[in-house]
Coordinates of C-alpha atoms and ligand atoms in Angstrom, one line a residue:
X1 CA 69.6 87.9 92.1
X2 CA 67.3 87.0 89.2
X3 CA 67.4 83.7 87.4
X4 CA 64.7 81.5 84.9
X5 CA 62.3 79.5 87.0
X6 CA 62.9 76.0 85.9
X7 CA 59.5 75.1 84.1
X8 CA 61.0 71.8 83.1
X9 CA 62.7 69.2 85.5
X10 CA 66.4 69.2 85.6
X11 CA 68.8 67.3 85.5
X12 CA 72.4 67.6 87.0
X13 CA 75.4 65.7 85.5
X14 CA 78.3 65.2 87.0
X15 CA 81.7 64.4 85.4
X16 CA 84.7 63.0 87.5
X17 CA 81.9 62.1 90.1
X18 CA 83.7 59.6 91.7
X19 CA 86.2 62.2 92.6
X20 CA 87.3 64.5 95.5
X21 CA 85.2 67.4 94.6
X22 CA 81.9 65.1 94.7
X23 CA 82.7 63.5 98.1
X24 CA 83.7 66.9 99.9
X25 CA 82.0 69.4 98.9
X26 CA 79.4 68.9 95.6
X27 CA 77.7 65.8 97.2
X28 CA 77.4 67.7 100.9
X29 CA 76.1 71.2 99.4
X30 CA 73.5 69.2 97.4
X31 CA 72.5 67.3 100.1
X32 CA 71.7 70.2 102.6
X33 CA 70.1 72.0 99.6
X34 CA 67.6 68.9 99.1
X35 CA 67.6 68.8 102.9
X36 CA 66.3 72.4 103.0
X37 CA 64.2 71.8 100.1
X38 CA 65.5 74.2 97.9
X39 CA 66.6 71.8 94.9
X40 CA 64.3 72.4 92.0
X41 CA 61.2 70.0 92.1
X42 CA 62.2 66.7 89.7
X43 CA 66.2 67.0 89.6
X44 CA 67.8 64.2 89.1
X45 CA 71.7 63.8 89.8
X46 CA 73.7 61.7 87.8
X47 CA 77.1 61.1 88.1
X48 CA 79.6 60.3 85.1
X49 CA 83.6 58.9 85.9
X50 CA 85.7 56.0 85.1
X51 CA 85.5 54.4 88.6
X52 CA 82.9 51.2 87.7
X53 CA 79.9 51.7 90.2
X54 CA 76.0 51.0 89.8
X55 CA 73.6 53.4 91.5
X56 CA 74.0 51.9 95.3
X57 CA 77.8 52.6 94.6
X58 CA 77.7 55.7 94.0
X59 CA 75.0 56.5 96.7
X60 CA 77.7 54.7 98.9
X61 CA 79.9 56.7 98.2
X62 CA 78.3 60.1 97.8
X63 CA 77.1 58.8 101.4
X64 CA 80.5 58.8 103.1
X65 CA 81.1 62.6 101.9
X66 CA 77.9 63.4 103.4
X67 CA 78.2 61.6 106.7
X68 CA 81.2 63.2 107.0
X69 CA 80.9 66.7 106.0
X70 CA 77.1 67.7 106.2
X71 CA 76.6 65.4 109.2
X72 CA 74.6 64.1 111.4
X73 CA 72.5 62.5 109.0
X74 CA 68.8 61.2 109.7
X75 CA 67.4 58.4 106.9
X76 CA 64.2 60.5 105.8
X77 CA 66.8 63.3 104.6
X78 CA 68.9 60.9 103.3
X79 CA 66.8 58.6 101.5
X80 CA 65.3 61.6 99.5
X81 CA 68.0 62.6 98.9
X82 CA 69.5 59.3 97.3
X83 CA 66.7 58.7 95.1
X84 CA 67.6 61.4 93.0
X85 CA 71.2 60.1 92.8
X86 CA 71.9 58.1 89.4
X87 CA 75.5 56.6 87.6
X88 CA 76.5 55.9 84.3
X89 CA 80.3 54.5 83.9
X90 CA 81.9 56.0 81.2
X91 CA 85.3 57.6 79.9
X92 CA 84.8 61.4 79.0
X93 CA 87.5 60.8 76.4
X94 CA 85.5 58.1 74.6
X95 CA 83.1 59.5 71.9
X96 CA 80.9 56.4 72.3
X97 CA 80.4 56.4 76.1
X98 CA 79.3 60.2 76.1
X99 CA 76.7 59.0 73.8
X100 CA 75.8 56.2 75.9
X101 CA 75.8 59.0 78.7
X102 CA 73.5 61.2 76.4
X103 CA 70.7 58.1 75.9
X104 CA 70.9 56.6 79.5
X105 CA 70.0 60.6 80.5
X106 CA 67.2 60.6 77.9
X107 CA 66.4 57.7 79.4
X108 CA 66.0 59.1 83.1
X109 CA 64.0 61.9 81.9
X110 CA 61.3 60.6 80.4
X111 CA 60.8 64.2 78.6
X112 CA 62.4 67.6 77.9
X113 CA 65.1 68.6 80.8
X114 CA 66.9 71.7 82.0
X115 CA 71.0 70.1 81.9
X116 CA 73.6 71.3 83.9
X117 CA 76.7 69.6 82.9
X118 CA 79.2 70.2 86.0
X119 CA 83.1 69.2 85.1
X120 CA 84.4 68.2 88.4
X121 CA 87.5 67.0 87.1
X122 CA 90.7 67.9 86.6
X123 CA 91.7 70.2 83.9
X124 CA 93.1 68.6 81.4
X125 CA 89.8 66.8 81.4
X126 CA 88.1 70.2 80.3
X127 CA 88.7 70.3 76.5
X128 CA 87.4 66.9 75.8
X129 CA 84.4 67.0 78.3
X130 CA 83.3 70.2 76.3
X131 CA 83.9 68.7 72.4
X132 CA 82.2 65.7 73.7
X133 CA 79.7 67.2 74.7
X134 CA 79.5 69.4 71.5
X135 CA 80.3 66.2 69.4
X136 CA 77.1 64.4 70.7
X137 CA 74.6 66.9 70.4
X138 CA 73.9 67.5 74.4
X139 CA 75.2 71.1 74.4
X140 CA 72.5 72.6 72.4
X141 CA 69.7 73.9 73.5
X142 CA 66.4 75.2 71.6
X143 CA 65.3 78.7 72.1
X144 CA 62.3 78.7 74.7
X145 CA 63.0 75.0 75.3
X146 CA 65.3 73.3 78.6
X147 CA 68.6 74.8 79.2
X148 CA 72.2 73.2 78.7
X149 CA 74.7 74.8 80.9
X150 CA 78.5 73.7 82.3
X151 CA 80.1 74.4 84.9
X152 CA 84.0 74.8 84.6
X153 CA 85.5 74.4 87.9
X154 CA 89.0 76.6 88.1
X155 CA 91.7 76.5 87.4
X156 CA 90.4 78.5 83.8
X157 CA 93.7 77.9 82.1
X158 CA 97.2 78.7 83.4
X159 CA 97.8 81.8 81.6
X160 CA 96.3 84.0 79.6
X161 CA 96.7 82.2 76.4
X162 CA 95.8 79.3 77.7
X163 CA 92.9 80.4 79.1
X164 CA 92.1 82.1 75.3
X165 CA 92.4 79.2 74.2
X166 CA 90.2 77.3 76.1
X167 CA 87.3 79.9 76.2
X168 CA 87.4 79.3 71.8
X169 CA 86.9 76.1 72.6
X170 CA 84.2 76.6 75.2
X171 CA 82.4 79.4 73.0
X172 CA 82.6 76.6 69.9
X173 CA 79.7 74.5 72.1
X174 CA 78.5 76.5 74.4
X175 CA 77.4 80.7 74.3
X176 CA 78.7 83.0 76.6
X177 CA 75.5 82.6 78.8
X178 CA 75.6 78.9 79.2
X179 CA 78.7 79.0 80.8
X180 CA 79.2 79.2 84.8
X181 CA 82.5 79.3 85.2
X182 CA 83.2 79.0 89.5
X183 CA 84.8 80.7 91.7
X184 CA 83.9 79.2 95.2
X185 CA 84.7 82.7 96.9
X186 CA 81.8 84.5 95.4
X187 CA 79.6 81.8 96.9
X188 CA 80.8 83.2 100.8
X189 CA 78.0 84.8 102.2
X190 CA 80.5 87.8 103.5
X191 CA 81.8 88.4 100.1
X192 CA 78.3 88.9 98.9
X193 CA 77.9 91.0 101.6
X194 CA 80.6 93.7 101.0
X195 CA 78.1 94.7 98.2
X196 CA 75.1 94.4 100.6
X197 CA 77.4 96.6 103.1
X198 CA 78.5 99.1 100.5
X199 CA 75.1 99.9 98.5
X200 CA 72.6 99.1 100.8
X201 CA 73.9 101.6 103.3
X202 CA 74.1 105.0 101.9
X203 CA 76.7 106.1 104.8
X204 CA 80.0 104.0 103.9
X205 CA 80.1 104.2 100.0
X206 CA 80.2 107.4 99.8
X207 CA 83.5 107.5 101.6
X208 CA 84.8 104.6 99.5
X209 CA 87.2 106.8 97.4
X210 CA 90.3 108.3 96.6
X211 CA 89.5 111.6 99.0
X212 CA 88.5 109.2 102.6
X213 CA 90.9 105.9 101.8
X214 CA 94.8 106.0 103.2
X215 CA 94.7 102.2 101.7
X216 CA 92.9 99.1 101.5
X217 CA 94.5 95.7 102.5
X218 CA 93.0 92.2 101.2
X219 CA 94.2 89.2 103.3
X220 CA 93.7 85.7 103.0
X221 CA 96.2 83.4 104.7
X222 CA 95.7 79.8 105.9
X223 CA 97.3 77.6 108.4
X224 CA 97.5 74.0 106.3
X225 CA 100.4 73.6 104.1
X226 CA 99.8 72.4 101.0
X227 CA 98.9 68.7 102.0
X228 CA 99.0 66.0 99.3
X229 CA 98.7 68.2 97.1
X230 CA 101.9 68.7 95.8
X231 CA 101.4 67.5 92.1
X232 CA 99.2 70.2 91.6
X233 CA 100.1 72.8 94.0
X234 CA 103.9 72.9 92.6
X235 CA 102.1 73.7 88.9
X236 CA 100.5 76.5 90.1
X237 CA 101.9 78.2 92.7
X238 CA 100.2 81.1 94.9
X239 CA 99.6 83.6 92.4
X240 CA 97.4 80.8 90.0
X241 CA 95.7 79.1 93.2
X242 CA 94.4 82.5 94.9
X243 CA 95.6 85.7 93.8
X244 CA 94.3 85.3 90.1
X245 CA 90.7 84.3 91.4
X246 CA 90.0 84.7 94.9
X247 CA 92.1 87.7 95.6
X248 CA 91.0 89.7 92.6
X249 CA 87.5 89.2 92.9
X250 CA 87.4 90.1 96.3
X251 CA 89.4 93.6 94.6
X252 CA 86.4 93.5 92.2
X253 CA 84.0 93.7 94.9
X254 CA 85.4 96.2 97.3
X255 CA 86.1 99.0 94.5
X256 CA 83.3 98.3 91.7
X257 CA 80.8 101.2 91.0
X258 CA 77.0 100.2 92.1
X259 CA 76.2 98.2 89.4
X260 CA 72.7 99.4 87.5
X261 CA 71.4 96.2 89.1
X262 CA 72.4 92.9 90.3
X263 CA 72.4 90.5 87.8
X264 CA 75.0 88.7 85.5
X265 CA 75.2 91.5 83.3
X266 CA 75.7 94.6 84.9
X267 CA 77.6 92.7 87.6
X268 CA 80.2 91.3 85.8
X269 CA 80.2 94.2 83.6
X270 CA 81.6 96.5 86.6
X271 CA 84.1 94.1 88.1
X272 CA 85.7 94.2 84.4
X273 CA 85.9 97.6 84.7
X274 CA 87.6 97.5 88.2
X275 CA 90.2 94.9 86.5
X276 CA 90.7 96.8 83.4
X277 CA 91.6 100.0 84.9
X278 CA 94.4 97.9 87.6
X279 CA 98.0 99.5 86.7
X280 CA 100.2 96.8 85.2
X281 CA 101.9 95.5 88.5
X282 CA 105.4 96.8 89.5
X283 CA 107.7 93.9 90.0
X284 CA 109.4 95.6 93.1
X285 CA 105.9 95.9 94.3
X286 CA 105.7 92.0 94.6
X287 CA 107.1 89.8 97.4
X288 CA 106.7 85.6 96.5
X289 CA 108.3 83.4 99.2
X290 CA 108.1 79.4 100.0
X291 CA 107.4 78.0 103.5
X292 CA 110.4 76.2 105.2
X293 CA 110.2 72.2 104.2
X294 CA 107.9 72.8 100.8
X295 CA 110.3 70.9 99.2
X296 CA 110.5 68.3 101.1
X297 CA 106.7 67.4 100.4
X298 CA 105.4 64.3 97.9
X299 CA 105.2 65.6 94.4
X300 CA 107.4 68.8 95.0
X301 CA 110.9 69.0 93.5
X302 CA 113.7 69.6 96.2
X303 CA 114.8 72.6 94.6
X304 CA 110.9 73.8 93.5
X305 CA 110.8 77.7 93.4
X306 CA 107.2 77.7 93.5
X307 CA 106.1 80.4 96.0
X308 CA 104.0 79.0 98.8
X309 CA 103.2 82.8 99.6
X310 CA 102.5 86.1 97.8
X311 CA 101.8 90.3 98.3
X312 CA 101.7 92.6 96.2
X313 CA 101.0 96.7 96.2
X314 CA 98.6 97.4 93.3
X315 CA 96.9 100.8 92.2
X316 CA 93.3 101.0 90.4
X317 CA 93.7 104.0 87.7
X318 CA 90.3 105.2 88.4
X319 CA 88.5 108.6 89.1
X320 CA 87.7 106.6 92.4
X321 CA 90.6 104.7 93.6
X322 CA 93.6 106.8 91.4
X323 CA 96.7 106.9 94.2
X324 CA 95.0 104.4 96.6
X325 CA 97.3 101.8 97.3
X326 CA 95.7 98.2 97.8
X327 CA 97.9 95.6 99.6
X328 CA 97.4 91.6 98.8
X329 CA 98.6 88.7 100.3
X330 CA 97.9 85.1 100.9
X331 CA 99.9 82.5 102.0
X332 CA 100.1 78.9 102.8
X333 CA 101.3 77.4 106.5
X334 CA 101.3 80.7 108.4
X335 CA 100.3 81.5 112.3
X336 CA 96.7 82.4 111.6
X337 CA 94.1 81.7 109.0
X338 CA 91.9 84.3 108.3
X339 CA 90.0 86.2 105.1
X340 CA 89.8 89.8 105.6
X341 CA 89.6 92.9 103.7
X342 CA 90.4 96.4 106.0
X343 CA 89.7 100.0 104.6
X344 CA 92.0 102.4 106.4
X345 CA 90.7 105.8 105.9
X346 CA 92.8 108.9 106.3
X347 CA 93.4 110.8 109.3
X348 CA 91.3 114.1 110.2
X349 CA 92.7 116.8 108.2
X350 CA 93.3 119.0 111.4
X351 CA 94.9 117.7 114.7
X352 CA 92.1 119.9 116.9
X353 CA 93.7 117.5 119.9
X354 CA 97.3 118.0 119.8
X355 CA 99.6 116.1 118.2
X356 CA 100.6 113.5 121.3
X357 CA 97.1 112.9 121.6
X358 CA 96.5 112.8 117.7
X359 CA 93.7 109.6 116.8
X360 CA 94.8 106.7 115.0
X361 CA 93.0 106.2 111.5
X362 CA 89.8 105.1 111.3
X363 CA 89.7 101.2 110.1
X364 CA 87.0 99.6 108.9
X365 CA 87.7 95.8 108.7
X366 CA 85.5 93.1 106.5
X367 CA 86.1 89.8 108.0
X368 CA 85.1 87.2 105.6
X369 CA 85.8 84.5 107.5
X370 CA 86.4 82.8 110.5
X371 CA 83.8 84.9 112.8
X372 CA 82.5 86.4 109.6
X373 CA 81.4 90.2 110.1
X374 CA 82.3 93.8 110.2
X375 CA 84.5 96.0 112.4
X376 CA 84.8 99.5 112.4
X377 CA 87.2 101.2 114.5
X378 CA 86.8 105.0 116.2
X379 CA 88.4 107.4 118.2
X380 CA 86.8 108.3 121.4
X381 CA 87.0 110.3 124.3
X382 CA 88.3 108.6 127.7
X383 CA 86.2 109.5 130.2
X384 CA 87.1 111.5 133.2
X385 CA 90.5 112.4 131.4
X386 CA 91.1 115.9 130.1
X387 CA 93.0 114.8 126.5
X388 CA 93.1 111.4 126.4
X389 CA 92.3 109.3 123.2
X390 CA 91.6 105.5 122.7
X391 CA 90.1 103.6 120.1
X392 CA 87.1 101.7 120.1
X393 CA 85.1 99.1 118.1
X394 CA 81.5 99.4 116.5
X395 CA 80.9 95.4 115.6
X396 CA 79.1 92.9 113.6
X397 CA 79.2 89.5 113.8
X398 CA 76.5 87.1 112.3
X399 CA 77.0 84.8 115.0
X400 CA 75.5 87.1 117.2
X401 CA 73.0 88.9 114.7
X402 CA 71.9 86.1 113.3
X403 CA 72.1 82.7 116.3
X404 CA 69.5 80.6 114.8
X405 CA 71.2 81.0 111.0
X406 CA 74.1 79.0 109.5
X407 CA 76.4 80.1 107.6
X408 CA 76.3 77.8 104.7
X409 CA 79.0 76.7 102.3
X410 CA 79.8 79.0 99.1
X411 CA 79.0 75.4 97.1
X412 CA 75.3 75.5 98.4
X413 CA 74.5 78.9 97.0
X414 CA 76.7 78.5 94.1
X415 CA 75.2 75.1 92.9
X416 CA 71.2 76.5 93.6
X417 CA 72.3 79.4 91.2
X418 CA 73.4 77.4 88.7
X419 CA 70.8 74.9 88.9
X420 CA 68.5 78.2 88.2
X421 CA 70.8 79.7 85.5
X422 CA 71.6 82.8 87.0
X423 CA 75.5 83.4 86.4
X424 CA 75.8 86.5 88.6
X425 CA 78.4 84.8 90.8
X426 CA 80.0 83.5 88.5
X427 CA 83.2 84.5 86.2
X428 CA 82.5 86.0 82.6
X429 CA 85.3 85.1 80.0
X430 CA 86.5 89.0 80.1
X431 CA 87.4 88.8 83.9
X432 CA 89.1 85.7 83.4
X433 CA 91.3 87.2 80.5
X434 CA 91.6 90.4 82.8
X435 CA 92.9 88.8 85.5
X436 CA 95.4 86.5 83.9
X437 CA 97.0 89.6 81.7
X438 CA 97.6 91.1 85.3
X439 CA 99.4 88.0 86.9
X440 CA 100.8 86.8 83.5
X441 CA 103.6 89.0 84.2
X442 CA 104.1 88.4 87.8
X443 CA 104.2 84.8 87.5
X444 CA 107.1 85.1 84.5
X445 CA 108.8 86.5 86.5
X446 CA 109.0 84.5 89.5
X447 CA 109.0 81.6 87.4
X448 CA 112.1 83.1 85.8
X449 CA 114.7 80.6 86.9
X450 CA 117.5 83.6 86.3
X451 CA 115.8 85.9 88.7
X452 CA 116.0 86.0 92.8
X453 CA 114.5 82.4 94.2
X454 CA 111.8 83.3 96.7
X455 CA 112.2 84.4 100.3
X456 CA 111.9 81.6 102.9
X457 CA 109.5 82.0 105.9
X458 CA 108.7 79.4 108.7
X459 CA 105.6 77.5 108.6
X460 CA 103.4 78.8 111.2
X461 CA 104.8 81.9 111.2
X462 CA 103.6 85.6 110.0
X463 CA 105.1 85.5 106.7
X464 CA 108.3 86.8 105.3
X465 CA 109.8 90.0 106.3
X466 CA 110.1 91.5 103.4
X467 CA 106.1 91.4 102.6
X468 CA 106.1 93.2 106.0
X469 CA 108.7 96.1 104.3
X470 CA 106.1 95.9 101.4
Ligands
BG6_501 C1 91.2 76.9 96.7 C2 92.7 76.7 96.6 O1 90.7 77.4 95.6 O2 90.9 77.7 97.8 C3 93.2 76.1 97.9 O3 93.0 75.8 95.6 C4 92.8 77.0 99.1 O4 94.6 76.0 97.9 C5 91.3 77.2 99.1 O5 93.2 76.3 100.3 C6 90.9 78.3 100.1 O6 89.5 78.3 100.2 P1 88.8 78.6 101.6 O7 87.4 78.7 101.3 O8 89.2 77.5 102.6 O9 89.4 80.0 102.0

């Protein structure tokens, strides 16, 4: 991926830095990132919330986040670190403490500076973060002089018309190619590396199509429930927290067309394709359910229908996929938590070895995390026996191919990107209005309080039964 070297220093704010997001995984991934020596020479961090702290505070507290999730932590590392760590106390909603925010970062650096303005807050916090930022003159940049990008964490809106709404907004302040709008499941190394696997290999992509592929299933389902997050969980529901981001652009990635090359433009310009050309989704081809006990959790209504768990059967109206069936799902508080995409290709079109003895499909299986790697399943001849058939693995794992490497957190290679401008990973405005038209109608109706309520499943178990009919 390409991005501008930073010929000025840089400076990261943060807003809602005294927040979840900051402790658990912004303050971590930048501290490994510095550890690693990979932040851009000069960058300053400075964080921006309500919560009244001086500098030591909020090295404090950035500290317990680190200790805890980037652990163990030796005092060189850290101390470099926490020099670069700055705070400013201030009210986003308050015209006169951005502006205070705008001349205590003058202030800190002492000359022109690459911003990266990162909203780690919650959403409602979006629209005024933006026109304050607008509204004191820190969103605009000169051409040829520092850059002044935001990051909007999701979720983008709710809907597609609020999601219009706030992109206007966005595009008032800030073009197109300032904004980095995140999606932390482009930041896993595996996702990145379905595109590695499918064009830097000339043997699989060619048999990524319509005339190869029975049916392609994309799977994400997790063990926790939803926690304490009930307040927001019960707002959104499964089809806004994963299938409207993570799922799709997972979909995006697995069926795109080799872009011309990999960079923001041609990237994003082929996943819109993908999601443009999606069939309008079938409402019998959707299954929501709610685990068992959902509404007995904090912030939950007894009688919430919010599904908790989601699949759907979706067809891509291209030359490629036309007639392929893809199969979603995702669910909260089931038996096993895995992310994995499997390609099952059709059978041989002649039976050469009888029918009893006829092989299973060939699968080829993406596993994007745990034990992230690659699977691909073939028939094979049993030795010593005249007829018989059994299947067998060809693997990858990076545990193995790789021992000495971590895998690192999709916020470390997210963050470095941003911090060099290139918005490759990152969701364009047309995706995001894309995606919501295509669950905008699925989420009507299962928020339609005339239609079925959702199936109930037991927490740690597979799922409903009727996702399994699906
Ligand atoms: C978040 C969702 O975006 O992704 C969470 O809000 C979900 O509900 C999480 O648990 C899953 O991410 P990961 O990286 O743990 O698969």
């Amino acid at each position: 991926m390409t991005g501008t070297a930073p010929e000025f220093a840089t400076t990261m704010v943060v807003f809602g830095a005294s927040g979840d997001l900051m402790r658990r995984k912004l303050g971590p991934a930048l501290f490994r990132i510095c550890r690693r020596r990979q932040l851009p020479p000069e960058v300053k961090i400075v964080g921006f919330a309500r919560t009244d702290l001086d500098d030591d505070g909020f090295r404090a507290y950035v500290r317990g986040g680190v200790d805890e999730f980037a652990g163990p932590v030796d005092d060189e590392a850290w101390n470099h670190f926490a020099a670069r760590l700055h705070y400013v106390t201030g009210d986003v909603t308050v015209a006169d403490d951005v502006a205070r925010l705008g001349r205590e970062l003058e202030k800190l650096e002492s000359g022109p500076a690459h911003r990266l303005y990162y909203l780690a807050m919650a959403p409602r916090f979006f629209a005024p973060a933006v026109e304050g930022l607008g509204a004191s003159g820190m969103a605009a940049g000169e051409p040829g002089g520092p850059r002044r990008d935001i990051v909007i964490e999701k979720p983008f809106g709710r809907d597609a018309t609020s999601s219009d709404a706030l992109n206007t907004l966005v595009h008032s302040v800030f073009r197109e190619e300032q904004v980095f709008r995140i999606d932390h499941y482009l930041g896993k190394e595996t996702a990145q590396n379905i595109l590695y696997f499918r064009f830097a290999n000339a043997i699989f992509d060619p048999l990524f199509n319509r005339s190869f592929v029975d049916h392609v299933q994309i799977s994400v389902t997790e063990t926790v429930d939803i926690g304490h997050r009930g307040g927001y969980y019960d707002q959104a529901g499964v089809w806004r927290d994963m299938f409207q981001n993570h799922l799709l652009q997972l979909l995006t990635l697995v069926a795109m067309e080799a872009p011309a090359a990999i960079n923001a433009t041609h990237l994003r310009d082929e996943k819109v394709k993908v999601l443009a050309a999606v069939r309008p989704i079938d409402a019998a081809d959707t299954v929501a359910a709610q685990y068992a006990g959902y509404g007995d959790t904090d912030g939950v209504p007894t009688d919430s229908r919010t599904p908790t768990y989601g699949a759907i059967k979706l067809f891509i109206d291209n030359w490629r996929w036309s007639g392929v069936p893809f199969y979603l799902r995702s669910g909260k508080a089931l038996a096993v938590k895995g992310s994995e995409i499997t390609v099952a290709f059709k059978r041989p079109v002649v039976q050469l070895f009888g029918t009893e003895q006829s092989p299973r499909p060939n699968v080829l299986s993406i596993c994007i995390q745990p034990d992230e790697g690659v699977h691909l399943s073939l028939d094979a001849k049993v030795p010593g026996d005249p007829v018989d058939i059994d299947l067998v693995e060809l693997e990858f794992h990076y545990r193995t191919s790789f021992p000495d490497l971590v895998v690192g957190d999709s916020y470390e290679r997210l963050l470095l990107d941003a911090l060099r401008g290139d918005a490759a990973l990152f969701t364009r405005s047309d995706e995001i209005r894309q995606a919501w038209g295509l669950f905008d109608p699925v989420i009507a109706a299962s928020e339609d309080a005339s239609s079925l309520p959702p199936d109930v499943y037991q927490p740690g178990s597979g799922g409903p039964a009727s996702a399994d009919a699906l």
